[in-house]
XYZ file of C-alpha atoms in Angstrom:
599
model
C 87.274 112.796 124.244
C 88.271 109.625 125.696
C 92.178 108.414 125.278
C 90.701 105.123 124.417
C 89.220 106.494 121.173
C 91.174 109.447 119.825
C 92.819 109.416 116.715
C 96.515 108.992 116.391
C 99.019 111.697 117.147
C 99.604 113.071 113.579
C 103.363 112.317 114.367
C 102.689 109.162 114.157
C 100.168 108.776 111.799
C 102.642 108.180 108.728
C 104.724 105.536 110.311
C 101.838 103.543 111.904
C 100.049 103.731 107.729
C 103.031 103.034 106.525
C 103.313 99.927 108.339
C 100.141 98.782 107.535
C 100.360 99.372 103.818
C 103.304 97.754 103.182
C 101.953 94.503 105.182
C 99.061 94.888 102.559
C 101.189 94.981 99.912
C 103.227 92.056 101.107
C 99.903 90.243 101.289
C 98.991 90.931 97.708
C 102.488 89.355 96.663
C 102.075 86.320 98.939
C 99.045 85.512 97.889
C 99.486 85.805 93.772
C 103.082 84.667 93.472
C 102.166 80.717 94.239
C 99.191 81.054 91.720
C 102.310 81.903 88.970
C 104.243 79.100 89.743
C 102.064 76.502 91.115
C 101.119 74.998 88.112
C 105.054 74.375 86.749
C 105.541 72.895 90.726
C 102.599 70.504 89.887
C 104.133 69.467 86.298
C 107.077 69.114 87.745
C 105.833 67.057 90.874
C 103.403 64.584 88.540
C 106.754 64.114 86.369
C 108.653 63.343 89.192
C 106.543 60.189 89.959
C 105.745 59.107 86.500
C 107.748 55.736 86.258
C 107.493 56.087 82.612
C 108.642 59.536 82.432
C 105.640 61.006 80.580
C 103.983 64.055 80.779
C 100.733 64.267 82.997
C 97.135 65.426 81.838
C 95.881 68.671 81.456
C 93.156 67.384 83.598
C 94.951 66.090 86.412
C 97.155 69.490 86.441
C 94.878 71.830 86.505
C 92.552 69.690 89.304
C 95.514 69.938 91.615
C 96.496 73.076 90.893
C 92.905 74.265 91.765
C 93.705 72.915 95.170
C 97.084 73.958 95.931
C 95.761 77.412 94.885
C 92.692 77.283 97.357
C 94.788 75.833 100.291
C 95.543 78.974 102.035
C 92.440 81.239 101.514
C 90.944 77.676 103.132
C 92.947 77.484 105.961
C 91.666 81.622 106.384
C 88.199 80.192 106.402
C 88.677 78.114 109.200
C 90.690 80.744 110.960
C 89.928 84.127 110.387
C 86.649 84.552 112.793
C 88.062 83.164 115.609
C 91.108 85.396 115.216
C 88.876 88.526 114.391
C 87.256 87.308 117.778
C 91.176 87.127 119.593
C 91.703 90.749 118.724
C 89.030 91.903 120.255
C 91.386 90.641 123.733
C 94.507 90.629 122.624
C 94.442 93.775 120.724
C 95.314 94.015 116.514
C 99.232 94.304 116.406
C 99.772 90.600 117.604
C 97.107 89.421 115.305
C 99.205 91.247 112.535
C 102.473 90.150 113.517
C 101.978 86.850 113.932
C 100.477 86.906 110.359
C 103.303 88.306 108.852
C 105.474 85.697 110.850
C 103.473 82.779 109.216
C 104.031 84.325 105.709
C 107.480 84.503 105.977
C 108.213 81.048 106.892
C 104.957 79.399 105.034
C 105.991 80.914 101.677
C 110.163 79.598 102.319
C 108.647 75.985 102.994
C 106.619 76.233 100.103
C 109.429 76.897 98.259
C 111.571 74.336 99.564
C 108.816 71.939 99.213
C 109.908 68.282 97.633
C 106.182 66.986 96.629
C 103.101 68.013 96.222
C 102.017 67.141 99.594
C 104.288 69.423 101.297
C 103.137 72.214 99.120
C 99.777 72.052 100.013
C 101.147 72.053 103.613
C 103.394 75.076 103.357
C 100.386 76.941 102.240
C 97.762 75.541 104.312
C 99.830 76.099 107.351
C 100.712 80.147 106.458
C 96.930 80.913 105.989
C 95.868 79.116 109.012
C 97.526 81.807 111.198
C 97.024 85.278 109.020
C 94.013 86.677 109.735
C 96.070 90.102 108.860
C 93.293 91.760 106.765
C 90.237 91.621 109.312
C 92.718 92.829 112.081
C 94.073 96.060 109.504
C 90.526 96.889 108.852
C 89.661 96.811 111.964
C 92.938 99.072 113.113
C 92.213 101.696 110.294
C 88.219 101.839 111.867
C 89.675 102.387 115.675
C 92.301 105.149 114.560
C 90.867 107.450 111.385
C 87.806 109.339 111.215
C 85.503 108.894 108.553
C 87.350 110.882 105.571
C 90.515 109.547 106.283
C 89.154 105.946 106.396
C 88.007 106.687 103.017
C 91.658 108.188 101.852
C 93.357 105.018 103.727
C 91.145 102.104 102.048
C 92.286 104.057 99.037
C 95.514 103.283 99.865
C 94.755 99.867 100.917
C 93.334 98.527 97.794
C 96.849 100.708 95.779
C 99.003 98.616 98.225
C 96.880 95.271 97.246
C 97.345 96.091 93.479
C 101.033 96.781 94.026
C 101.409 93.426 95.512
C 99.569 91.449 92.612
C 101.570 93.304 90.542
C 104.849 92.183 92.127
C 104.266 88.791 92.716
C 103.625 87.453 89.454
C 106.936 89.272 88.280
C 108.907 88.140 90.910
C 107.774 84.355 90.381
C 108.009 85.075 86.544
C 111.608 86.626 86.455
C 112.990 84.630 89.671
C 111.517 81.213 89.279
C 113.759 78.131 87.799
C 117.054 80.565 87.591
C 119.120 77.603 86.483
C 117.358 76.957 83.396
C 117.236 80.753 82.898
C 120.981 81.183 82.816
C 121.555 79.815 79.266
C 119.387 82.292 77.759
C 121.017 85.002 80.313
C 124.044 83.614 78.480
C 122.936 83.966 74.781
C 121.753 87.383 75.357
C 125.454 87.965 76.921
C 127.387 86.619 73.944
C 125.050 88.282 71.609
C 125.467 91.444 72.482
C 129.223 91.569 73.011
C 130.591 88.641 70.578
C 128.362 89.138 67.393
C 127.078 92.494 65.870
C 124.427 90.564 63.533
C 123.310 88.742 66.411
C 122.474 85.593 64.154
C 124.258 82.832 66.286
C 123.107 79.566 66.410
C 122.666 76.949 69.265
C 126.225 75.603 68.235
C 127.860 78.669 67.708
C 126.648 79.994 71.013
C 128.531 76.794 72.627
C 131.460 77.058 71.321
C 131.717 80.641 72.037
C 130.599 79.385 75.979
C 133.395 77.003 75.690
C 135.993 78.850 74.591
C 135.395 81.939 76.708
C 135.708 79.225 80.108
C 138.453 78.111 79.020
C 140.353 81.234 78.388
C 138.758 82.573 81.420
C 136.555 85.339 80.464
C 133.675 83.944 81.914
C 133.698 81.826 84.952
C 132.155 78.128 84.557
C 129.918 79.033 87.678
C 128.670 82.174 85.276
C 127.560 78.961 83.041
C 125.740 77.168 85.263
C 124.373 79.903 86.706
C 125.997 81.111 89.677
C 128.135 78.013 90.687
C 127.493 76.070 93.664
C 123.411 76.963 94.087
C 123.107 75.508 90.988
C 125.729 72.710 90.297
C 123.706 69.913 89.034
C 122.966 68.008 91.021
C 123.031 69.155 94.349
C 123.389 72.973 93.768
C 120.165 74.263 95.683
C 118.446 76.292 92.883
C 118.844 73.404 90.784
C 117.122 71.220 93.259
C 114.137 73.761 94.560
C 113.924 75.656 91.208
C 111.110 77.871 92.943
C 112.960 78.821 95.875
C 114.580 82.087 94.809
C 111.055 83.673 94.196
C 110.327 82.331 97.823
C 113.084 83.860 99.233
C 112.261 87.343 97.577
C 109.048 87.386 99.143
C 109.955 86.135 102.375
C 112.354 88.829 102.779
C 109.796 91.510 102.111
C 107.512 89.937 104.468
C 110.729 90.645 106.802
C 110.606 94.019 106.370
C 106.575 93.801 106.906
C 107.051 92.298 110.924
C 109.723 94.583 111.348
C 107.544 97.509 110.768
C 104.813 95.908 112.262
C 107.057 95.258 115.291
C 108.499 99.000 115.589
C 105.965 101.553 113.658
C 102.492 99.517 114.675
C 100.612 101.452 117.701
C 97.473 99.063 119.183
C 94.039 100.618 118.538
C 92.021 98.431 120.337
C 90.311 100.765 123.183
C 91.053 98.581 125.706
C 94.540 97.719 125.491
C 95.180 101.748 125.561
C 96.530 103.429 128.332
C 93.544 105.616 130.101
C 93.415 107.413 133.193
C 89.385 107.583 133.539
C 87.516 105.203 135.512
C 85.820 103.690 132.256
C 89.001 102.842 130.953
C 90.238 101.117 134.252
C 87.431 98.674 133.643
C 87.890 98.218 130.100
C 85.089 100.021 128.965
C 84.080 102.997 126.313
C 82.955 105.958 127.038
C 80.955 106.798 124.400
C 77.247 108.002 124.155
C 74.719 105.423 124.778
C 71.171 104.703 125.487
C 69.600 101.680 127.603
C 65.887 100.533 128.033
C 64.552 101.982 131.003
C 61.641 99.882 131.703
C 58.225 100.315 130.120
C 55.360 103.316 129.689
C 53.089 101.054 131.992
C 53.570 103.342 135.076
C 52.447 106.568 133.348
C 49.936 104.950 131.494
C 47.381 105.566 134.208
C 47.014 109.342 133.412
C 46.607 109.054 130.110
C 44.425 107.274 127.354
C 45.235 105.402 124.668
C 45.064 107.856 122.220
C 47.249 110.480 123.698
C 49.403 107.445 124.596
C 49.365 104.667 121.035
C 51.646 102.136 122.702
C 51.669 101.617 126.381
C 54.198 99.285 127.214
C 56.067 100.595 124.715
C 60.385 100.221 125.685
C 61.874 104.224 126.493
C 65.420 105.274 126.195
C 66.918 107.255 128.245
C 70.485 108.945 127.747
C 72.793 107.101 130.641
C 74.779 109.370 132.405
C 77.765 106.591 132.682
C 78.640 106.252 129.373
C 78.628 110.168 128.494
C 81.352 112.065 126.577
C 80.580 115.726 126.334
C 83.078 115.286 123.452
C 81.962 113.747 120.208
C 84.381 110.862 119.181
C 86.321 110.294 115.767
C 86.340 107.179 114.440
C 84.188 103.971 113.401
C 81.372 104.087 115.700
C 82.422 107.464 116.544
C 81.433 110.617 114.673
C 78.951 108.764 112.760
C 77.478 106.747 116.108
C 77.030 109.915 118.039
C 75.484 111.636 115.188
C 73.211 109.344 114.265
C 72.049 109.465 118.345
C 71.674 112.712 118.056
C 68.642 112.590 116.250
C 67.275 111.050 119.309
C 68.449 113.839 122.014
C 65.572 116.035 120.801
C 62.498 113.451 121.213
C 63.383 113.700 125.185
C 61.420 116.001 126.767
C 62.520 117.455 130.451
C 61.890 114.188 132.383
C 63.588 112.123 129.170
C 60.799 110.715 128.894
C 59.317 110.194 125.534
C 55.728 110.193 124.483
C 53.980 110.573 121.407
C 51.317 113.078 122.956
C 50.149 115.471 120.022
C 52.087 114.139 117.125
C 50.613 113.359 113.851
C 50.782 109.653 112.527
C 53.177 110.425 110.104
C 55.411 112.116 113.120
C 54.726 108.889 114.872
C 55.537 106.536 112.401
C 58.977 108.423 111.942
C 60.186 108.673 115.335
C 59.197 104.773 115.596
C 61.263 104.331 112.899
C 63.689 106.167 114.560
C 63.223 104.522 117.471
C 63.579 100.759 116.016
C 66.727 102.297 114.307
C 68.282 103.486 117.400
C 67.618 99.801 119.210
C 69.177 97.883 116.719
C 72.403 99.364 117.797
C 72.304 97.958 121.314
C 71.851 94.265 119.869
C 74.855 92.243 119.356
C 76.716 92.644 115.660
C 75.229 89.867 114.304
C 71.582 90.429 115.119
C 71.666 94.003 113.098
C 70.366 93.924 109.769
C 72.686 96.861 108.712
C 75.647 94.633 109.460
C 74.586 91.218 108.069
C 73.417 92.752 104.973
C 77.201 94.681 104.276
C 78.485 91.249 105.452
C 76.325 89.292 102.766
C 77.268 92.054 100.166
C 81.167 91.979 100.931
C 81.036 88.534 100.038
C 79.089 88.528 97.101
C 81.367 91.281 95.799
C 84.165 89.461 96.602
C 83.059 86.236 94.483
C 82.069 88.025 91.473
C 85.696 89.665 91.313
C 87.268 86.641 92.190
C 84.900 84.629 89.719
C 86.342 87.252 86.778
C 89.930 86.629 87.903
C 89.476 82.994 87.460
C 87.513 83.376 84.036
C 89.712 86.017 82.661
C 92.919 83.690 81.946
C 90.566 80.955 81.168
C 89.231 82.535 78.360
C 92.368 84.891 77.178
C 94.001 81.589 76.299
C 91.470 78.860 75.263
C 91.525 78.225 71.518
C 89.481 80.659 69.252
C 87.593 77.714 67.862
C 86.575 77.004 71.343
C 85.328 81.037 72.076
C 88.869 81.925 73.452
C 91.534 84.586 71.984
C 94.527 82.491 71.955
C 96.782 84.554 73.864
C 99.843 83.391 75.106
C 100.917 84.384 78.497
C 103.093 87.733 77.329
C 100.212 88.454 75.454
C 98.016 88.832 78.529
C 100.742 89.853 80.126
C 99.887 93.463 78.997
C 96.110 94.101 79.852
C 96.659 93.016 83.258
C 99.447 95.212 83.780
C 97.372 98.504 82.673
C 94.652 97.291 84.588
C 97.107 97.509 87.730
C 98.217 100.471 86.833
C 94.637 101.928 86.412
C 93.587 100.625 89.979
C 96.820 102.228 91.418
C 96.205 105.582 89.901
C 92.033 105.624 90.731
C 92.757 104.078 93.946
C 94.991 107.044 94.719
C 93.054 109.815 93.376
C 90.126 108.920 92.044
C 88.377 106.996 94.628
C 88.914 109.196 97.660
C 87.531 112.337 95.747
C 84.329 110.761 94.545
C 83.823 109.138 98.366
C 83.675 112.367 99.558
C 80.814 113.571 96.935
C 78.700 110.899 96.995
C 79.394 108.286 100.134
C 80.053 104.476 100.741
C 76.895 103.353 99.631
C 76.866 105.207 96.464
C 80.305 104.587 95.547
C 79.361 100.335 95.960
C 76.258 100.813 93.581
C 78.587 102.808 91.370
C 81.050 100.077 91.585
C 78.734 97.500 90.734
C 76.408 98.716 88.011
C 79.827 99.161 86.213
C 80.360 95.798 86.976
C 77.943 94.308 84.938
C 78.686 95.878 81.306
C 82.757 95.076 82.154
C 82.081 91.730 82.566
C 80.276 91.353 79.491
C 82.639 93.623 77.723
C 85.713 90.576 78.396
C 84.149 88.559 75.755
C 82.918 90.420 73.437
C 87.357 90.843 72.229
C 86.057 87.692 70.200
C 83.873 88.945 68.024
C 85.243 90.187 64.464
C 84.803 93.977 64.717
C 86.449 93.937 67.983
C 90.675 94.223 68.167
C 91.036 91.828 70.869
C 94.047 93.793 72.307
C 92.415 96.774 72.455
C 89.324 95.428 73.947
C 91.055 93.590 76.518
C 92.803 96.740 77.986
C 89.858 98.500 78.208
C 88.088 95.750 79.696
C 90.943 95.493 82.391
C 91.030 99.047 83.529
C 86.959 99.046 83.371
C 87.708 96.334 85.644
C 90.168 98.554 88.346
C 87.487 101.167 88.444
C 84.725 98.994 89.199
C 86.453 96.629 91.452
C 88.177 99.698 93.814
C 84.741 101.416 94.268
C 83.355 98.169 95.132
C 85.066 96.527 96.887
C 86.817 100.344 98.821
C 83.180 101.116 99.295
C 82.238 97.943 101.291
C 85.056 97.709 103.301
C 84.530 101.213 104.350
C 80.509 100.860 105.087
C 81.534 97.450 107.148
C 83.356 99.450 109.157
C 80.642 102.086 109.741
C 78.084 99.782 110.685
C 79.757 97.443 112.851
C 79.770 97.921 116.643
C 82.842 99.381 117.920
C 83.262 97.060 120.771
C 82.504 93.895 118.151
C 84.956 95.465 114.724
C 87.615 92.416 115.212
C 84.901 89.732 115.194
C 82.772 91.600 112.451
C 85.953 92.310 110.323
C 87.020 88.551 110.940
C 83.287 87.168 109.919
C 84.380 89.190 106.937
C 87.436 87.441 106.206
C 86.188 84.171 106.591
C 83.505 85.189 104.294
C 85.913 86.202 101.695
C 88.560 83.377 102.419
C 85.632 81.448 101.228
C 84.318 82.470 98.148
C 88.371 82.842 97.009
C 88.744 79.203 98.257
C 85.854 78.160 96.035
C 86.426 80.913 92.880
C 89.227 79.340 91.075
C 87.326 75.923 91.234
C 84.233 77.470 90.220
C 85.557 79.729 87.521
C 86.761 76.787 85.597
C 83.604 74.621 86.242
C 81.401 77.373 84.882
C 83.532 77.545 81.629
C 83.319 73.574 81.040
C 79.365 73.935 81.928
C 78.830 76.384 79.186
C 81.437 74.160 76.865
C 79.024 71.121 77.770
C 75.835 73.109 77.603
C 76.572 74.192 73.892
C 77.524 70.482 72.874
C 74.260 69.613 74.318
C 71.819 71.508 72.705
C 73.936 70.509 69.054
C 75.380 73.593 68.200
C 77.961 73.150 65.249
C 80.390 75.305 67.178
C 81.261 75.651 70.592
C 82.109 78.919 69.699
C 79.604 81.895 71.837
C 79.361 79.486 75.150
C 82.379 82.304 76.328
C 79.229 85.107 76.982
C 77.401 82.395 79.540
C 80.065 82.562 82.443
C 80.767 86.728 82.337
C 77.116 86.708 81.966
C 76.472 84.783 85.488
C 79.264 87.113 86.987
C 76.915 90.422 85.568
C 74.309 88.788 87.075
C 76.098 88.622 90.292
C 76.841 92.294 90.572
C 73.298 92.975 89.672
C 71.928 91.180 92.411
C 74.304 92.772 94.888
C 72.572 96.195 94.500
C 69.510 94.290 96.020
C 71.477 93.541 98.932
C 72.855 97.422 99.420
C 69.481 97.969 98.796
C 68.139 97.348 101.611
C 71.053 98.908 103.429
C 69.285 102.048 105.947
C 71.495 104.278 106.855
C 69.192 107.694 107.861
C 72.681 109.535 108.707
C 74.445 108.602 105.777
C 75.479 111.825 104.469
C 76.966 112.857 107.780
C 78.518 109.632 108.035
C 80.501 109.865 105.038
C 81.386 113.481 104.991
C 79.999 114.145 101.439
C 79.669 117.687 102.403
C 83.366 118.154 102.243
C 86.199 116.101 100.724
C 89.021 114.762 103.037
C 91.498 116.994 103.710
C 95.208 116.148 102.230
């Protein structure tokens, strides 16, 4: 086995994982803590420049928060392909780093930021340079073998679950700290100044008051920490959303630095090798190459014995042979697949269809056709375009429910919502996470290894469709909206984790080793789009239905909630089309469902 593609050392396996899944944690925070405090930066903005001091419009809020939200996953879109495409030179680490760079000091300006403007900036600017998903993807493809791919996208989507989880605490417990501090300060005086705990807004200053001035608080303890936020030039008190900021910047820190230190490069050709197919940059990995046509041998035989002069041969080429098979991406499961082909050489490798039935024929021209498409570039193989086209629609019918979900939890029952305020929510989301952390850990990996990628993403999806329409049924009177909503939410983790796990693994499979930056960038950009376009979406979908109801004169708006989850069912349904279609004739060996991964 080549250097170029061996797995890592196993003493280095848990460092180099390590730093990857704390980057894709970090990448879950950054990317959900803005959407939690976006919308007050917006309010607070549109107040700002109100001459008349009033309060803006719903309308106008929630338009621009839409945009700021979409920013970054739209700077990806631009991005993330041609980056994909720059780590197939420059190797994956770089790629990584510098993304973890931009996050640091995109998600400090954001927080610093003075107008709305500048927001949109911050975050436009940090996702035009992280293309760090494609390039850990691609990483985890170059250095595992097929069960421990499964075990590490596992871990990937725990990590990303982590990270959502995180964010919106951080930005809900960090955010405005100067405005916090008084009720920091009535839970202080309430539990060591009055046993009833029935103090009123006077009482409570008075009691402020006269501890400051007989010094048993400090007056910086009152305004919350002294100089950062003195009004009015303390600096929490003039970038109320910095402190989150900072929080996540500093684990983003910690994310280059283990990038930096713990990160080994994958990419084959920026490995140290001492064979000649290394010097050159290239793989040595089994291959096959046309060889001309049958045209010179058809002279001694008809056409019967023959069906199909002209017809390309493949012969095994000597130059690219490992007597070793390889682990990985492109590895294991390449080699085996081309195994199937070894045995239709006879001595002179030359094949010919002399004495077969038609049925043999037809088979070993599938075969055949099959073992072609590999030699075409990534994006002229079906098997790639159509995980490509089924990653993305995956990834817009989760993103589509993400948008929907809050949408609905806190619109107006009259208007088909439940009413919930935000700590209300609060509370199926959080089981949800914990779900996905706990399946992602456990449960996923186990049933990979039974039933393989592609039956774990039709799994994922035909529970898809029922959870979606499961969200709104909380409305109707027999159902306890609590209840249903946690059981909705972890329905969700389960379906979303073998989805989503699923595709990202089968990407891998399918793509070209030599290509798995570009392919895993085209699937970034894919993704950066339909998130760009999601939130916008989401809340257009819910106004159609809103509209659509008024239209046709119903009395009540009230049932227009079951048309949006109902397009997002629809979604997932026509996803299995595109999986489908999906041939993989070494599938089984592929995905190891022989044997689970070993611990």
């Amino acid at each position: 086995m080549s250097d170029s593609n061996r797995p890592l050392p196993p003493q280095k396996k848990p460092r180099f994982l390590s730093a990857l899944f704390f980057t894709h944690m970090t990448q879950g925070l950054t990317t959900t803590l803005p959407y939690v405090i976006a919308v007050y930066m917006v309010r607070d903005f549109l107040a700002a420049q109100d001459p008349d001091g009033l309060p803006p419009s719903e309308e106008h809020v929630g338009a621009l928060t839409g945009l700021l939200g979409a920013s970054f996953c739209a700077a990806q879109l631009i991005t993330s392909y041609p980056l994909g495409m720059l780590s197939d030179i420059v190797g994956r680490r770089i790629i990584i780093i510098i993304g973890n760079i931009s996050c640091v000091i995109g998600v400090l300006f954001f927080g610093l930021s003075s107008n709305y403007t500048h927001a949109v900036l911050s975050r436009f600017a940090a996702g035009l340079f992280n293309a760090i998903i494609g390039a850990e993807k691609a990483m985890i493809g170059e250095s595992l073998d097929s069960a421990q791919q499964a075990k590490a996208m596992g871990h990937i989507s725990l990590m990303w679950g982590i990270g959502t989880m995180i964010g919106p605490t951080i930005g809900g417990l960090l955010a405005n700290p100067c405005d916090s501090t008084r009720g920091a300060m009535r839970w202080w005086i309430m539990n060591n100044n009055s046993p009833s705990k029935n103090l009123n807004d006077s009482t409570i200053s008075a009691v402020i008051a006269n501890s400051t001035s007989s010094g048993t608080i400090s007056s910086g303890s009152v305004n919350g920490g002294g100089g950062v936020c003195s009004q009015p030039d303390g600096l929490f008190f003039r970038k109320p959303y910095f402190l989150p900021c900072v929080a996540a910047s500093l684990l983003s820190m910690v994310a280059t630095a283990l990038t930096i230190f713990y990160l080994d490069e994958t990419l084959p050709r920026m490995k140290k090798r001492g064979d000649i197919g290394g010097s050159v940059g290239g793989t040595r990995r089994r291959g096959y190459m046309p060889l001309g046509s049958r045209d010179t041998r058809a002279e001694s035989l008809n056409d019967d014995d023959f069906n199909g002069v002209g017809e390309v041969q493949l012969i095994e080429t000597a130059l690219q042979i490992d007597n070793e098979v390889e682990d990985g991406v492109g590895g294991k499961e390449r080699v085996a697949v081309e195994e199937d082909y070894d045995g239709s050489l006879d001595d002179n490798n030359i094949t010919t269809n002399h004495n077969y039935s038609e049925e043999q024929r037809a088979t070993r021209s599938e075969k055949t056709a099959a073992h072609l498409e590999l030699s075409l570039p990534w994006y002229k193989q079906r098997n790639v375009l159509l995980c490509l086209s089924g990653y993305s629609l995956i990834a817009f019918c989760f993103i589509l429910l993400d948008e929907l979900i809050p949408i609905y939890a806190s619109a107006r029952v009259i208007d088909g919502g439940l009413g919930f305020p935000t700590s209300k929510l609060a509370s199926p989301l959080a089981f949800g996470g914990f779900i996905l952390v706990v399946w992602a850990l456990f449960g996923f990996p186990w049933m990979h290894a039974r039933l393989g990628a592609v039956k774990c993403i039709t799994l994922g999806l035909i529970q898809t469709a029922p959870m979606a329409l499961l969200i709104p049924c909380a409305t109707l009177s027999w159902s306890p909206p609590a209840a249903t909503m946690w059981l909705a939410m972890g329905f969700k983790a389960i379906a979303g984790t073998n989805a989503f796990t699923g595709c990202i693994i089968l990407v891998n499979v399918v793509a070209p080793k030599e290509s798995l930056g570009a392919v895993n960038g085209v699937g970034q950009t894919l993704a950066s789009a339909v998130r760009a376009a999601g939130p916008a979406l989401g809340g257009l979908f819910w106004a159609w239905s809103l509209t659509l109801f008024k239209y046709l004169g119903f009395e009540s708006s009230w049932g227009h909630q079951f048309l949006p989850f109902l397009f997002g069912a629809m979604v997932a349904l026509a996803t299995l089309g595109v999986y489908a279609k999906v041939k993989l004739p070494m599938e089984t060996r592929i995905i190891g469902a022989s044997s689970p991964p070993s611990s």
